[in-house]
């Protein structure tokens, strides 16, 4: 089982050094996880080290394809409030 980094990754380099399995590598257009190396941190840490440091909500998916840090989990802004704010900004 492995996590996956998706296109919303901003290539900040934060996750690469904290992975105990050296499963994360720089690639184009964004960092990726080698599924053969990712152990989901099992036996090393109680939580995914990559997701615990990643600043971008939704950039890392678990093996079930769900965001480890879902919208609102890092900013504390409920997703519907964020959508309203973005719509407001774009209307100007
Ligand atoms: S879940 Fe753990 S082992 Fe897998 S890529 Fe993230 S830090 Fe590495
Ligand atoms: S910490 Fe998140 S945004 Fe930064 S490189 Fe890793 S996956 Fe991408």
Coordinates of C-alpha atoms and ligand atoms in Angstrom, one line a residue:
X1 CA 0.0 0.0 0.0
X2 CA 1.2 3.4 -0.8
X3 CA 0.3 7.1 -0.8
X4 CA 0.3 9.2 -3.9
X5 CA 1.3 12.8 -4.6
X6 CA -1.0 14.5 -7.2
X7 CA -0.7 17.6 -9.4
X8 CA -1.6 20.1 -6.8
X9 CA 1.9 19.5 -5.2
X10 CA 3.8 22.7 -5.4
X11 CA 7.3 21.1 -5.4
X12 CA 8.3 22.6 -2.0
X13 CA 10.7 19.7 -1.2
X14 CA 9.4 19.4 2.4
X15 CA 8.3 15.8 2.2
X16 CA 11.2 14.3 0.5
X17 CA 13.7 14.3 3.4
X18 CA 11.2 13.1 6.0
X19 CA 10.2 9.9 4.3
X20 CA 11.7 7.0 6.2
X21 CA 11.5 4.7 3.1
X22 CA 13.1 7.1 0.7
X23 CA 10.1 6.6 -1.5
X24 CA 9.6 10.3 -2.5
X25 CA 11.5 11.6 -5.5
X26 CA 11.6 14.8 -7.5
X27 CA 10.0 14.4 -10.9
X28 CA 8.1 16.3 -13.5
X29 CA 5.8 18.1 -13.2
X30 CA 5.7 17.4 -9.4
X31 CA 7.2 15.2 -6.7
X32 CA 6.1 11.5 -6.8
X33 CA 6.0 8.5 -4.5
X34 CA 7.5 5.2 -5.6
X35 CA 4.7 2.8 -4.7
X36 CA 7.2 -0.1 -4.4
X37 CA 9.1 1.7 -1.6
X38 CA 6.3 3.5 0.3
X39 CA 5.5 1.6 3.5
X40 CA 2.8 4.1 4.6
X41 CA 5.4 4.7 7.4
X42 CA 4.3 1.5 9.1
X43 CA 6.7 0.5 11.8
X44 CA 8.4 3.9 11.7
X45 CA 5.8 6.5 12.5
X46 CA 2.2 6.5 13.6
X47 CA 1.2 9.0 10.9
X48 CA 2.3 9.6 7.3
X49 CA 5.4 11.8 7.6
X50 CA 5.0 13.2 4.1
X51 CA 1.4 14.3 4.7
X52 CA 2.2 15.6 8.2
X53 CA 4.6 18.2 6.7
X54 CA 2.9 18.9 3.4
X55 CA 1.5 22.5 3.3
X56 CA -1.0 21.8 0.5
X57 CA -4.4 20.4 1.3
X58 CA -5.3 17.5 -0.9
X59 CA -1.9 17.0 -2.5
X60 CA -1.3 13.6 -0.9
X61 CA -3.8 10.8 -1.3
X62 CA -4.0 7.6 0.8
X63 CA -4.2 4.1 -0.7
X64 CA -7.9 4.6 -1.0
X65 CA -7.5 7.7 -3.1
X66 CA -8.7 10.0 -0.3
X67 CA -6.9 13.3 0.6
X68 CA -4.9 12.7 3.7
X69 CA -5.2 16.4 4.5
X70 CA -8.7 17.2 3.2
X71 CA -9.9 20.7 2.3
X72 CA -10.0 22.9 5.4
X73 CA -7.9 20.6 7.5
X74 CA -4.8 22.8 7.4
X75 CA -6.2 26.3 6.9
X76 CA -9.2 25.7 9.3
X77 CA -11.3 27.4 6.6
X78 CA -14.5 25.3 5.8
X79 CA -14.5 24.4 2.1
X80 CA -17.8 26.2 1.5
X81 CA -16.4 29.4 3.0
X82 CA -13.3 29.2 0.9
X83 CA -15.5 28.7 -2.2
X84 CA -17.5 31.8 -1.3
X85 CA -14.4 33.8 -0.8
X86 CA -12.9 32.7 -4.1
X87 CA -16.1 33.6 -5.9
X88 CA -16.2 37.0 -4.2
X89 CA -12.6 37.6 -5.3
X90 CA -13.2 36.6 -8.8
X91 CA -16.3 38.8 -9.2
X92 CA -14.1 42.0 -8.8
Ligands
LIG1 S1 3.6 7.6 3.7 FE1 5.6 7.5 4.7 S2 6.7 5.9 3.5 FE2 5.0 6.6 2.2 S3 5.8 8.3 1.0 FE3 4.9 9.2 2.8 S4 6.6 9.4 4.3 FE4 7.2 7.9 2.7
LIG2 S1 5.3 18.5 0.9 FE1 3.5 18.5 -0.4 S2 3.7 20.2 -1.8 FE2 5.7 19.9 -0.9 S3 6.8 18.6 -2.4 FE3 5.8 17.2 -0.9 S4 3.7 16.7 -1.8 FE4 4.6 18.5 -2.9

